[in-house]
Amino acid sequence: MTRLASDVAATTAALTASSPSGARERRRGLHLMYAIEEGQSLHEQSDESSDHDKVEKESDNIDQKEEEEEEEKPKNMVRSTFRPAPLEILNRAKINNTLATPRSTIKSFLKVPQQTELKFTRENLRKVEEQLKGAFFEFYQKLRLLKSYSFLNTLAFSKIMKKYDKITTRDASQVYLKMVDNSFLGSSDEVTKLMERVEATFIKHFLNSNRSKGMSVLRPKAKKERHRITFYMGFFSGCTAALLIALVLIVKARKIMNNPGRITYMQTMFPLYSLFGLMVLHVLIYAANIYFWRRYRVNYSFIFGFKRETELGYRQVLLLGFGIAVLALCSVHLNLDMEMDPKTKDYEAFTELLPLNVLIFLLIILLWPFNMFYRSSRFFLLTCIFHCIAAPLYKVTLPDFFLADQLTSQVQSLRSLECYICYYAWGDYKHRQNNCKKNPVFITFSFIVAVIPYWSRLLQCLRRLFEEKDPMQGYNGLKYFLTIVAVCLRTAYNINKGDGWKAIAWVFSSIAAIFGTYWDLVFDWGLLRRHSKNRWLRDKLLVPHKSVYFGAMVLNILLRFAWLQTVLNFRVTSLHNETMITLVASLEIIRRGMWNFFRLENEHLNNVGKYRAFKSVPLPFNNVEDDDHDD
């Protein structure tokens, strides 16, 4: 054992010497692994007799004299109060690998044992440090919440007693408040001391004793609302409205709807531009979701795992939506003007490339690697998209399957992307004709593209069924399987026609729609509880008006059956078939936005009711004895 301890000590010393922080420790002459030194308290007890903001400010004030005295203490005095951690403790520790990767998923499926022995590599030490920093940060935030809870309850007692004295003209508040002050709630300083210990440990061991930087990490400042965001949002929304009105006036003035070339335009250019319309509508619906989640206090940022300092508010999302709308509408205007101008007939191919240029520009913005255009949110979106594509190989989290559900309402947008590839890759744009629907490759991929989002959700349900052993995930996967069958049959009917295809598509689409509607109302929204105190709803409701829930249920049922248009071929006077398809897709996006609000409301209430409203942070190490005890 002594030899093993000496080998571990030598390995640790070599590793610390190879890292920048380790080089500093080597210069200090450290050759053993010491226990974490928490140091002396750096705060004085804050006075909690004022309001909550004053308590937070007082807890941030530091006694400079006390800090100077602490720095002047000899280091050997600090060390003498702590014993070095025995190296034998490493024999009872193993790496706690909680990161789900495709490799770990395949190994767990094949039941290959994971590597849990300690390996002191630079990469492992970096990962361990990041996990420990995250654990300290989350623990400190919970302590701050606990301290705020204690203060708010003490303040509530004070206000209640003042109101009581005012009404009854009795001087009874002093006696009761003295009892509160002497109680554990009013007199205990355990939370404050623990916060000071966490601050001292975090600052010393993770930020090289840089207190100002450490406190900025532990106590991030709330993001300030910038007036320029509101200004640009209003500016782009005004531009969007002006461009829409101008587009309507141009179409009416030039009588473009009576032009023989309108049919060609609807078959070639309209499917390309409809992609931007559906994108903008979904972004605006999401901004409305954020607004109502905040209004009714749905903790969406915690549910999605957004960072407090980088999450987007509804104004930023509206700015993005209107920005995309302005780009798309400018492209439409340029296309119409250049096409109507006889001087630009030699540049017909260039006019057809305008929507492609807008799409490429948006893709560049999305993939822009520099810290511009909300990089954190863009990378979060790209990560979720990648997890949806590689659905069975990653652990399923709520942002992943929530995004996959959004994509199931954007099937028409995916088909528009397929039109982009076919129209420009095959060179049809040079002749201003769309022969994609006659291409057998395009027809085959029209089936594949339509089922990609549902296939992703099906794989996510199977992954959760394999991990959680929850049969409800199997039933949820069955719902998406039926939807895949229904979508394929409706696509086949649109291509082949015939009464046989129509009957089969009608039957399976009806079954999938009924199953999906029931799942929305009962499981996703948590409604239709017969014995609830809010009859046919649920016990807890965030929206005070019950009629909103009943109206949402009826509207969800109606919009769920919007696919009837594709089977029964409803015709509206003077509307092109492409216009009807876009309108039906827009109705599905609106239904999805309504579903988003009630889905997260139900998730929020479940988190509170089942005590899941906290973030669980995995630690880098496990104790073997604790694992044996759990077994």
XYZ file of C-alpha atoms in Angstrom:
631
model
C 0.000 0.000 0.000
C 2.893 2.343 0.823
C 4.433 1.683 -2.566
C 1.095 2.327 -4.296
C 0.695 5.565 -2.382
C 4.167 6.717 -3.360
C 3.489 5.858 -7.026
C 0.250 7.838 -7.009
C 2.007 10.752 -5.319
C 4.763 10.718 -7.939
C 2.213 10.588 -10.774
C 0.240 13.454 -9.281
C 3.350 15.579 -8.836
C 4.386 14.992 -12.450
C 0.944 15.922 -13.733
C 0.687 19.061 -11.649
C 4.119 20.106 -12.834
C 2.998 19.711 -16.476
C 0.038 22.080 -16.101
C 0.177 25.861 -15.545
C -1.529 25.691 -12.166
C 0.623 22.713 -11.298
C 3.759 24.672 -12.072
C 2.785 27.250 -9.487
C 2.136 24.541 -6.924
C 5.546 23.023 -7.685
C 7.256 26.351 -7.049
C 5.614 26.376 -3.660
C 7.224 23.047 -2.900
C 4.060 20.998 -2.691
C 4.606 17.318 -3.356
C 1.581 15.847 -1.568
C -2.155 15.993 -2.246
C -3.595 18.241 0.432
C -7.219 18.461 1.457
C -9.226 21.414 0.192
C -8.441 24.426 2.339
C -11.488 26.561 2.823
C -9.747 29.439 4.557
C -11.283 31.976 6.847
C -14.682 33.613 6.387
C -14.525 36.680 4.184
C -17.945 38.112 4.989
C -19.538 39.641 7.987
C -23.047 38.599 8.807
C -25.422 40.684 6.745
C -28.241 42.597 8.320
C -31.506 41.001 7.162
C -33.877 43.608 8.502
C -34.175 45.500 5.215
C -35.498 44.319 1.897
C -34.080 41.478 -0.239
C -31.961 43.677 -2.510
C -30.200 45.210 0.476
C -29.341 41.758 1.780
C -27.797 40.809 -1.565
C -25.735 44.017 -1.648
C -24.547 43.613 1.920
C -23.485 40.028 1.278
C -21.278 41.292 -1.567
C -19.461 43.908 0.579
C -16.048 42.707 1.736
C -14.105 43.880 4.692
C -10.768 44.912 3.190
C -9.034 44.910 6.532
C -10.063 41.332 7.191
C -8.765 40.269 3.769
C -5.388 41.916 4.363
C -5.010 40.191 7.711
C -5.812 36.872 6.101
C -3.254 37.388 3.334
C -0.552 38.253 5.878
C -0.986 34.998 7.757
C 1.808 32.510 7.235
C 0.832 29.666 4.996
C 2.163 27.114 7.443
C -0.409 28.316 9.978
C -3.201 27.557 7.525
C -1.741 24.198 6.693
C -1.364 23.263 10.306
C -5.129 23.350 10.758
C -5.744 20.786 7.989
C -4.493 17.264 7.644
C -3.378 16.076 4.231
C -5.858 13.747 2.563
C -4.621 10.138 2.697
C -3.646 8.857 -0.719
C -5.375 5.562 0.046
C -8.677 7.330 -0.620
C -7.956 6.989 -4.343
C -8.308 3.222 -3.968
C -11.972 3.702 -3.049
C -12.794 6.187 -5.843
C -13.769 5.615 -9.431
C -14.615 7.922 -12.320
C -18.295 8.723 -12.645
C -18.755 8.941 -16.419
C -22.172 10.499 -17.012
C -21.551 11.905 -20.502
C -23.742 10.102 -23.046
C -21.980 9.705 -26.376
C -22.603 7.384 -29.335
C -19.661 5.299 -28.183
C -20.977 4.945 -24.638
C -24.457 4.147 -25.980
C -23.163 1.327 -28.158
C -21.065 -0.021 -25.273
C -24.021 0.016 -22.901
C -26.204 -1.721 -25.492
C -23.538 -4.403 -25.968
C -23.041 -4.506 -22.168
C -19.353 -3.665 -22.399
C -18.017 -2.651 -18.945
C -17.051 1.008 -18.707
C -13.571 2.140 -17.755
C -13.876 3.482 -14.197
C -10.318 3.337 -12.844
C -8.553 6.621 -12.243
C -6.362 7.915 -15.061
C -4.502 11.121 -14.327
C -4.378 12.500 -17.845
C -4.587 16.175 -18.650
C -7.895 15.690 -20.451
C -9.411 13.815 -17.499
C -8.249 16.475 -15.073
C -9.759 19.206 -17.243
C -13.114 17.415 -17.370
C -13.038 16.810 -13.626
C -12.313 20.487 -13.000
C -15.222 21.576 -15.208
C -17.614 19.192 -13.442
C -16.510 20.344 -10.015
C -16.878 23.997 -11.004
C -20.391 23.296 -12.232
C -21.244 21.458 -9.016
C -19.934 24.315 -6.851
C -21.858 26.857 -8.918
C -25.183 25.008 -8.703
C -24.709 24.335 -4.986
C -24.032 28.025 -4.385
C -27.150 29.038 -6.317
C -29.258 26.705 -4.177
C -27.768 28.251 -1.047
C -28.675 31.711 -2.343
C -32.240 30.561 -2.937
C -32.403 29.089 0.544
C -31.111 32.326 2.052
C -33.645 34.336 0.075
C -36.382 31.975 1.235
C -35.388 32.527 4.859
C -35.280 36.299 4.468
C -38.610 36.523 2.615
C -40.371 34.489 5.309
C -38.904 36.672 8.047
C -39.984 39.767 6.141
C -43.473 38.284 5.694
C -43.810 37.804 9.464
C -42.788 41.428 9.983
C -45.320 42.803 7.493
C -48.112 40.599 8.828
C -47.532 41.758 12.385
C -47.354 45.418 11.328
C -50.682 45.016 9.567
C -52.092 43.287 12.659
C -50.955 46.123 14.927
C -52.441 48.688 12.580
C -55.853 47.015 12.480
C -56.151 45.997 16.149
C -54.227 48.994 17.617
C -52.253 46.549 19.732
C -48.498 46.508 20.190
C -48.111 42.759 19.793
C -45.578 42.671 16.961
C -42.495 42.992 19.167
C -43.294 39.858 21.143
C -44.001 37.734 18.087
C -41.063 39.076 16.088
C -38.782 38.352 19.019
C -39.965 34.747 18.859
C -39.225 34.696 15.130
C -35.781 36.208 15.648
C -34.956 33.609 18.301
C -36.176 30.750 16.117
C -33.899 28.760 13.837
C -35.314 30.606 10.842
C -34.346 34.001 12.203
C -31.189 33.285 14.153
C -29.366 30.554 12.254
C -26.376 31.624 10.197
C -25.511 28.157 8.886
C -26.439 29.051 5.322
C -24.359 32.233 5.405
C -21.335 30.397 6.770
C -21.704 27.664 4.196
C -21.909 30.237 1.408
C -18.704 31.833 2.691
C -16.944 28.486 2.714
C -18.080 27.737 -0.835
C -16.916 31.175 -1.994
C -13.507 30.778 -0.364
C -13.006 27.275 -1.774
C -14.195 28.138 -5.270
C -12.134 31.311 -5.528
C -8.962 29.735 -4.174
C -8.911 26.456 -6.072
C -10.577 27.359 -9.383
C -9.771 31.028 -10.014
C -6.320 31.441 -8.464
C -7.643 33.560 -5.564
C -9.075 36.192 -7.913
C -12.038 37.234 -5.796
C -13.655 39.732 -8.174
C -13.671 37.207 -11.018
C -14.861 34.436 -8.725
C -17.808 36.443 -7.427
C -18.761 37.428 -10.976
C -18.952 33.715 -11.798
C -20.858 32.730 -8.661
C -23.182 35.724 -8.822
C -23.751 36.548 -12.493
C -25.518 39.807 -13.050
C -28.945 39.767 -14.607
C -28.931 40.585 -18.290
C -30.004 44.169 -18.868
C -32.664 44.912 -21.422
C -31.187 47.042 -24.158
C -33.285 49.706 -25.780
C -31.623 49.130 -29.118
C -33.149 45.632 -29.245
C -36.607 47.144 -28.876
C -35.770 49.827 -31.436
C -34.506 47.395 -34.084
C -37.380 45.011 -33.403
C -39.854 47.839 -34.014
C -37.907 49.020 -37.061
C -37.857 45.590 -38.741
C -41.495 44.918 -37.868
C -42.421 48.218 -39.519
C -40.353 47.316 -42.570
C -42.079 43.930 -42.744
C -45.529 45.525 -42.661
C -44.525 48.120 -45.275
C -43.065 45.485 -47.611
C -46.187 43.319 -47.284
C -48.473 46.248 -48.123
C -46.232 47.239 -51.031
C -46.284 43.655 -52.335
C -50.093 43.563 -52.293
C -50.299 46.934 -54.067
C -47.783 45.866 -56.741
C -49.717 42.663 -57.424
C -52.970 44.622 -57.736
C -51.533 47.500 -59.780
C -49.694 45.342 -62.278
C -52.492 42.744 -62.416
C -49.974 39.987 -61.886
C -52.708 37.535 -60.890
C -54.142 37.830 -64.427
C -50.726 37.340 -66.010
C -50.305 33.981 -67.807
C -46.899 33.587 -66.160
C -48.396 33.410 -62.649
C -48.884 29.646 -62.945
C -45.209 29.174 -63.735
C -44.304 31.468 -60.833
C -46.477 29.478 -58.410
C -44.893 26.213 -59.523
C -41.290 27.405 -59.429
C -40.726 30.357 -57.101
C -43.607 30.166 -54.617
C -42.497 26.834 -53.029
C -39.042 28.350 -52.554
C -40.279 31.520 -50.857
C -42.878 29.669 -48.777
C -39.958 28.195 -46.780
C -39.149 31.644 -45.374
C -42.803 32.331 -44.618
C -43.140 29.131 -42.592
C -39.853 29.832 -40.793
C -40.906 33.361 -39.850
C -44.312 32.183 -38.645
C -42.739 29.552 -36.401
C -40.250 32.052 -34.954
C -43.035 34.553 -34.208
C -45.110 31.809 -32.571
C -42.128 30.861 -30.413
C -41.706 34.507 -29.369
C -45.375 34.531 -28.340
C -44.745 31.336 -26.356
C -41.897 32.997 -24.452
C -44.058 36.029 -23.690
C -46.924 33.956 -22.258
C -44.580 31.575 -20.416
C -43.105 34.582 -18.625
C -46.491 36.141 -18.008
C -47.867 33.010 -16.350
C -44.561 32.183 -14.613
C -43.678 29.001 -16.454
C -40.011 28.309 -15.706
C -39.154 27.551 -19.327
C -35.479 28.568 -19.037
C -34.921 25.927 -16.344
C -36.887 23.282 -18.276
C -34.868 23.863 -21.444
C -31.588 24.309 -19.581
C -30.929 27.820 -20.909
C -28.136 29.847 -19.378
C -29.427 32.867 -17.561
C -26.949 35.268 -19.118
C -27.395 34.096 -22.725
C -31.040 33.070 -23.065
C -33.118 34.985 -25.588
C -36.187 36.950 -24.595
C -39.241 37.374 -26.765
C -37.922 40.703 -28.106
C -34.727 39.108 -29.400
C -36.719 36.290 -30.998
C -39.087 38.797 -32.612
C -36.058 40.684 -33.930
C -34.778 37.501 -35.582
C -38.172 36.689 -37.059
C -38.760 40.137 -38.527
C -35.169 40.260 -39.792
C -35.718 37.056 -41.792
C -39.036 38.421 -43.045
C -37.411 41.618 -44.323
C -34.730 39.641 -46.186
C -37.284 37.341 -47.802
C -39.682 40.144 -48.776
C -36.861 42.228 -50.268
C -35.914 39.210 -52.357
C -39.534 38.809 -53.520
C -39.719 42.488 -54.526
C -36.423 42.309 -56.406
C -37.582 39.193 -58.173
C -40.844 40.779 -59.294
C -39.218 44.074 -60.361
C -36.426 42.431 -62.334
C -38.830 40.056 -63.996
C -41.209 42.821 -65.048
C -38.424 45.113 -66.267
C -37.702 44.427 -69.971
C -34.089 45.554 -69.552
C -33.280 42.620 -67.276
C -34.509 39.816 -69.510
C -30.899 38.821 -70.093
C -30.538 38.194 -66.348
C -33.413 35.749 -65.927
C -31.128 33.156 -64.350
C -29.902 35.702 -61.815
C -33.431 36.571 -60.709
C -34.099 32.885 -60.062
C -31.038 32.698 -57.794
C -32.316 35.332 -55.355
C -34.088 32.923 -52.928
C -31.053 30.632 -52.958
C -28.824 33.564 -51.989
C -31.097 34.406 -49.060
C -31.046 30.778 -47.890
C -27.250 30.593 -48.127
C -26.937 33.858 -46.195
C -29.134 32.511 -43.386
C -27.130 29.280 -43.250
C -23.901 31.286 -42.975
C -25.368 33.256 -40.068
C -26.477 30.031 -38.380
C -23.022 28.442 -38.698
C -21.051 31.645 -37.993
C -18.341 30.553 -35.515
C -17.591 33.960 -33.991
C -19.318 35.467 -30.968
C -21.930 37.369 -32.946
C -25.639 36.937 -33.665
C -26.384 35.105 -30.377
C -23.703 32.444 -30.791
C -24.620 30.549 -27.612
C -28.247 30.145 -28.717
C -27.243 29.189 -32.263
C -24.854 26.490 -31.039
C -27.497 25.214 -28.617
C -29.905 24.876 -31.546
C -27.310 23.122 -33.717
C -26.512 20.700 -30.880
C -30.183 19.813 -30.490
C -30.560 19.356 -34.260
C -27.570 17.000 -34.296
C -29.030 15.028 -31.383
C -32.299 14.708 -33.304
C -30.477 13.401 -36.376
C -28.482 10.902 -34.276
C -31.508 10.241 -32.066
C -30.824 6.733 -30.715
C -27.155 7.416 -29.968
C -27.655 10.250 -27.454
C -29.520 10.390 -24.195
C -32.889 12.020 -24.846
C -33.440 15.315 -23.035
C -36.446 17.617 -23.150
C -34.878 20.191 -25.540
C -34.069 17.378 -27.987
C -37.527 15.852 -28.227
C -39.174 19.275 -27.988
C -37.233 20.390 -31.086
C -38.087 17.115 -32.849
C -41.771 17.815 -32.164
C -41.333 21.267 -33.714
C -39.839 19.655 -36.813
C -42.875 17.379 -37.176
C -44.848 20.572 -37.823
C -42.311 21.739 -40.413
C -42.617 18.859 -42.880
C -43.606 21.264 -45.638
C -40.459 23.308 -44.961
C -38.344 20.190 -45.352
C -40.070 19.507 -48.657
C -39.285 23.072 -49.715
C -35.613 22.393 -48.967
C -35.889 19.340 -51.200
C -37.287 21.632 -53.920
C -34.261 23.915 -53.507
C -31.895 21.008 -54.103
C -33.804 19.695 -57.091
C -34.557 23.069 -58.689
C -30.995 24.387 -58.531
C -28.939 21.175 -58.695
C -30.750 19.890 -61.790
C -30.498 23.305 -63.504
C -34.240 23.864 -63.896
C -33.842 27.478 -62.756
C -32.082 28.305 -66.062
C -35.246 27.441 -67.988
C -37.753 28.678 -65.395
C -39.529 25.349 -65.227
C -39.941 22.874 -62.413
C -39.672 19.231 -63.489
C -38.884 17.930 -60.011
C -42.205 16.197 -59.459
C -41.613 14.101 -62.581
C -38.208 12.918 -61.340
C -38.302 9.425 -59.738
C -35.443 10.343 -57.382
C -37.371 13.379 -56.167
C -40.508 11.267 -55.668
C -38.564 8.711 -53.617
C -36.997 11.371 -51.432
C -40.378 13.052 -50.942
C -41.343 10.001 -48.852
C -38.061 10.039 -46.914
C -38.078 13.768 -46.201
C -41.686 13.690 -44.975
C -41.011 11.016 -42.333
C -37.611 12.209 -41.033
C -39.012 14.193 -38.053
C -41.428 11.413 -37.064
C -38.684 8.814 -37.448
C -36.454 10.853 -35.158
C -39.185 11.014 -32.504
C -39.815 7.294 -32.852
C -36.137 6.540 -32.219
C -36.130 8.888 -29.231
C -39.119 7.068 -27.747
C -37.401 3.707 -28.268
C -34.256 5.032 -26.589
C -36.256 6.183 -23.563
C -38.132 2.883 -23.493
C -34.794 1.033 -23.424
C -33.371 3.258 -20.665
C -36.366 4.025 -18.471
C -38.377 0.821 -19.022
C -41.490 2.999 -19.172
C -44.250 1.395 -21.279
C -45.742 4.843 -21.981
C -42.742 5.579 -24.173
C -43.632 2.503 -26.207
C -47.175 3.772 -26.720
C -45.790 7.184 -27.656
C -43.524 5.514 -30.202
C -46.545 3.666 -31.598
C -48.228 7.033 -32.143
C -45.330 8.238 -34.274
C -45.186 4.940 -36.163
C -48.853 5.302 -37.129
C -48.158 8.878 -38.202
C -45.290 7.696 -40.420
C -47.621 5.201 -42.107
C -50.314 7.865 -42.555
C -47.883 10.400 -44.039
C -46.499 7.845 -46.490
C -49.991 6.836 -47.600
C -51.095 10.454 -48.077
C -47.948 11.146 -50.107
C -48.607 8.049 -52.236
C -52.204 9.167 -52.792
C -51.090 12.646 -53.916
C -48.754 11.039 -56.450
C -50.833 8.098 -57.724
C -54.417 9.213 -56.943
C -57.078 6.507 -57.143
C -59.923 5.515 -54.795
C -57.925 2.661 -53.237
C -55.109 4.925 -52.095
C -57.679 7.481 -50.922
C -59.511 4.963 -48.717
C -56.329 3.605 -47.129
C -54.914 7.085 -46.571
C -58.227 8.168 -45.003
C -58.321 5.213 -42.567
C -54.735 5.424 -41.326
C -54.744 9.229 -41.189
C -57.917 9.166 -39.088
C -56.445 6.626 -36.667
C -53.190 8.600 -36.345
C -55.061 11.907 -35.862
C -57.380 10.489 -33.169
C -54.465 8.830 -31.355
C -52.373 12.022 -31.557
C -55.231 14.240 -30.356
C -55.926 12.015 -27.353
C -52.215 11.969 -26.475
C -52.003 15.767 -26.747
C -54.902 16.391 -24.410
C -54.361 13.647 -21.826
C -50.609 13.094 -21.614
C -48.918 16.186 -23.053
C -51.330 18.735 -21.575
C -52.516 16.672 -18.586
C -56.177 17.589 -19.197
C -59.457 15.607 -19.328
C -59.174 14.587 -15.664
C -62.700 13.575 -14.775
C -62.254 13.682 -11.003
C -60.210 16.870 -10.935
C -61.415 19.815 -8.891
C -61.452 21.682 -12.218
C -63.731 19.243 -13.986
C -62.337 17.800 -17.215
C -59.173 19.846 -16.770
C -56.524 19.327 -14.048
C -56.134 20.315 -10.413
C -53.604 23.100 -10.990
C -54.018 25.691 -13.723
C -51.769 28.653 -14.430
C -54.223 30.480 -16.685
C -57.068 31.785 -14.496
C -59.753 31.455 -17.182
C -60.942 27.857 -17.671
C -62.540 28.729 -20.993
C -59.037 29.123 -22.449
C -58.343 25.420 -21.879
C -61.645 24.256 -23.361
C -61.175 26.545 -26.351
C -57.627 25.264 -26.842
C -58.826 21.657 -26.780
C -61.494 22.319 -29.424
C -59.079 24.305 -31.600
C -56.412 21.595 -31.282
C -58.895 18.969 -32.526
C -59.926 21.097 -35.505
C -56.354 21.910 -36.513
C -55.285 18.278 -36.040
C -57.616 17.326 -38.876
C -56.321 19.978 -41.278
C -54.760 17.121 -43.261
C -58.274 16.394 -44.619
C -57.537 18.942 -47.315
C -54.814 16.702 -48.779
C -57.190 13.728 -49.016
C -60.544 15.331 -49.851
C -58.988 18.007 -52.108
C -60.930 20.995 -50.804
C -60.937 23.760 -53.364
C -61.154 27.448 -52.527
C -61.931 29.824 -55.376
C -58.896 31.386 -57.099
C -56.386 29.736 -54.731
C -53.590 27.729 -56.282
C -52.851 24.243 -54.938
C -49.446 25.428 -53.621
C -51.214 28.202 -51.717
C -53.557 25.697 -50.076
C -50.623 23.492 -49.061
C -48.869 26.487 -47.469
C -52.033 27.534 -45.623
C -52.506 24.045 -44.192
C -48.841 23.974 -43.114
C -49.322 27.376 -41.444
C -52.323 26.064 -39.503
C -50.203 23.168 -38.243
C -47.499 25.596 -37.048
C -50.144 27.629 -35.205
C -51.417 24.434 -33.572
C -47.868 23.551 -32.563
C -47.401 26.957 -30.950
C -50.546 26.441 -28.901
C -49.340 22.940 -27.985
C -46.005 24.390 -26.852
C -47.558 26.589 -24.178
C -49.718 23.930 -22.554
C -47.016 21.262 -22.869
C -44.509 23.334 -20.918
C -47.178 24.439 -18.453
C -47.852 20.784 -17.674
C -44.112 20.058 -17.450
C -43.640 22.988 -15.061
C -46.447 21.806 -12.777
C -45.122 18.237 -12.811
C -41.640 19.458 -11.877
C -43.049 21.399 -8.931
C -45.428 18.658 -7.838
C -42.833 15.904 -8.021
C -40.020 18.034 -6.517
C -37.993 18.022 -9.737
C -37.517 21.793 -9.903
C -33.769 21.617 -9.389
C -30.755 20.896 -11.526
C -28.911 17.688 -10.793
C -25.178 18.095 -11.388
C -23.126 14.899 -11.793
C -19.909 14.680 -9.807
C -16.710 13.381 -11.410
C -16.026 10.671 -8.811
C -17.973 7.969 -7.035
C -17.056 6.271 -3.788
C -16.962 2.495 -4.145
C -18.264 2.054 -0.602
C -21.264 4.271 -1.361
C -22.035 2.233 -4.470
C -21.886 -0.989 -2.488
C -24.163 0.525 0.134
C -26.693 1.547 -2.532
C -26.663 -1.932 -4.012
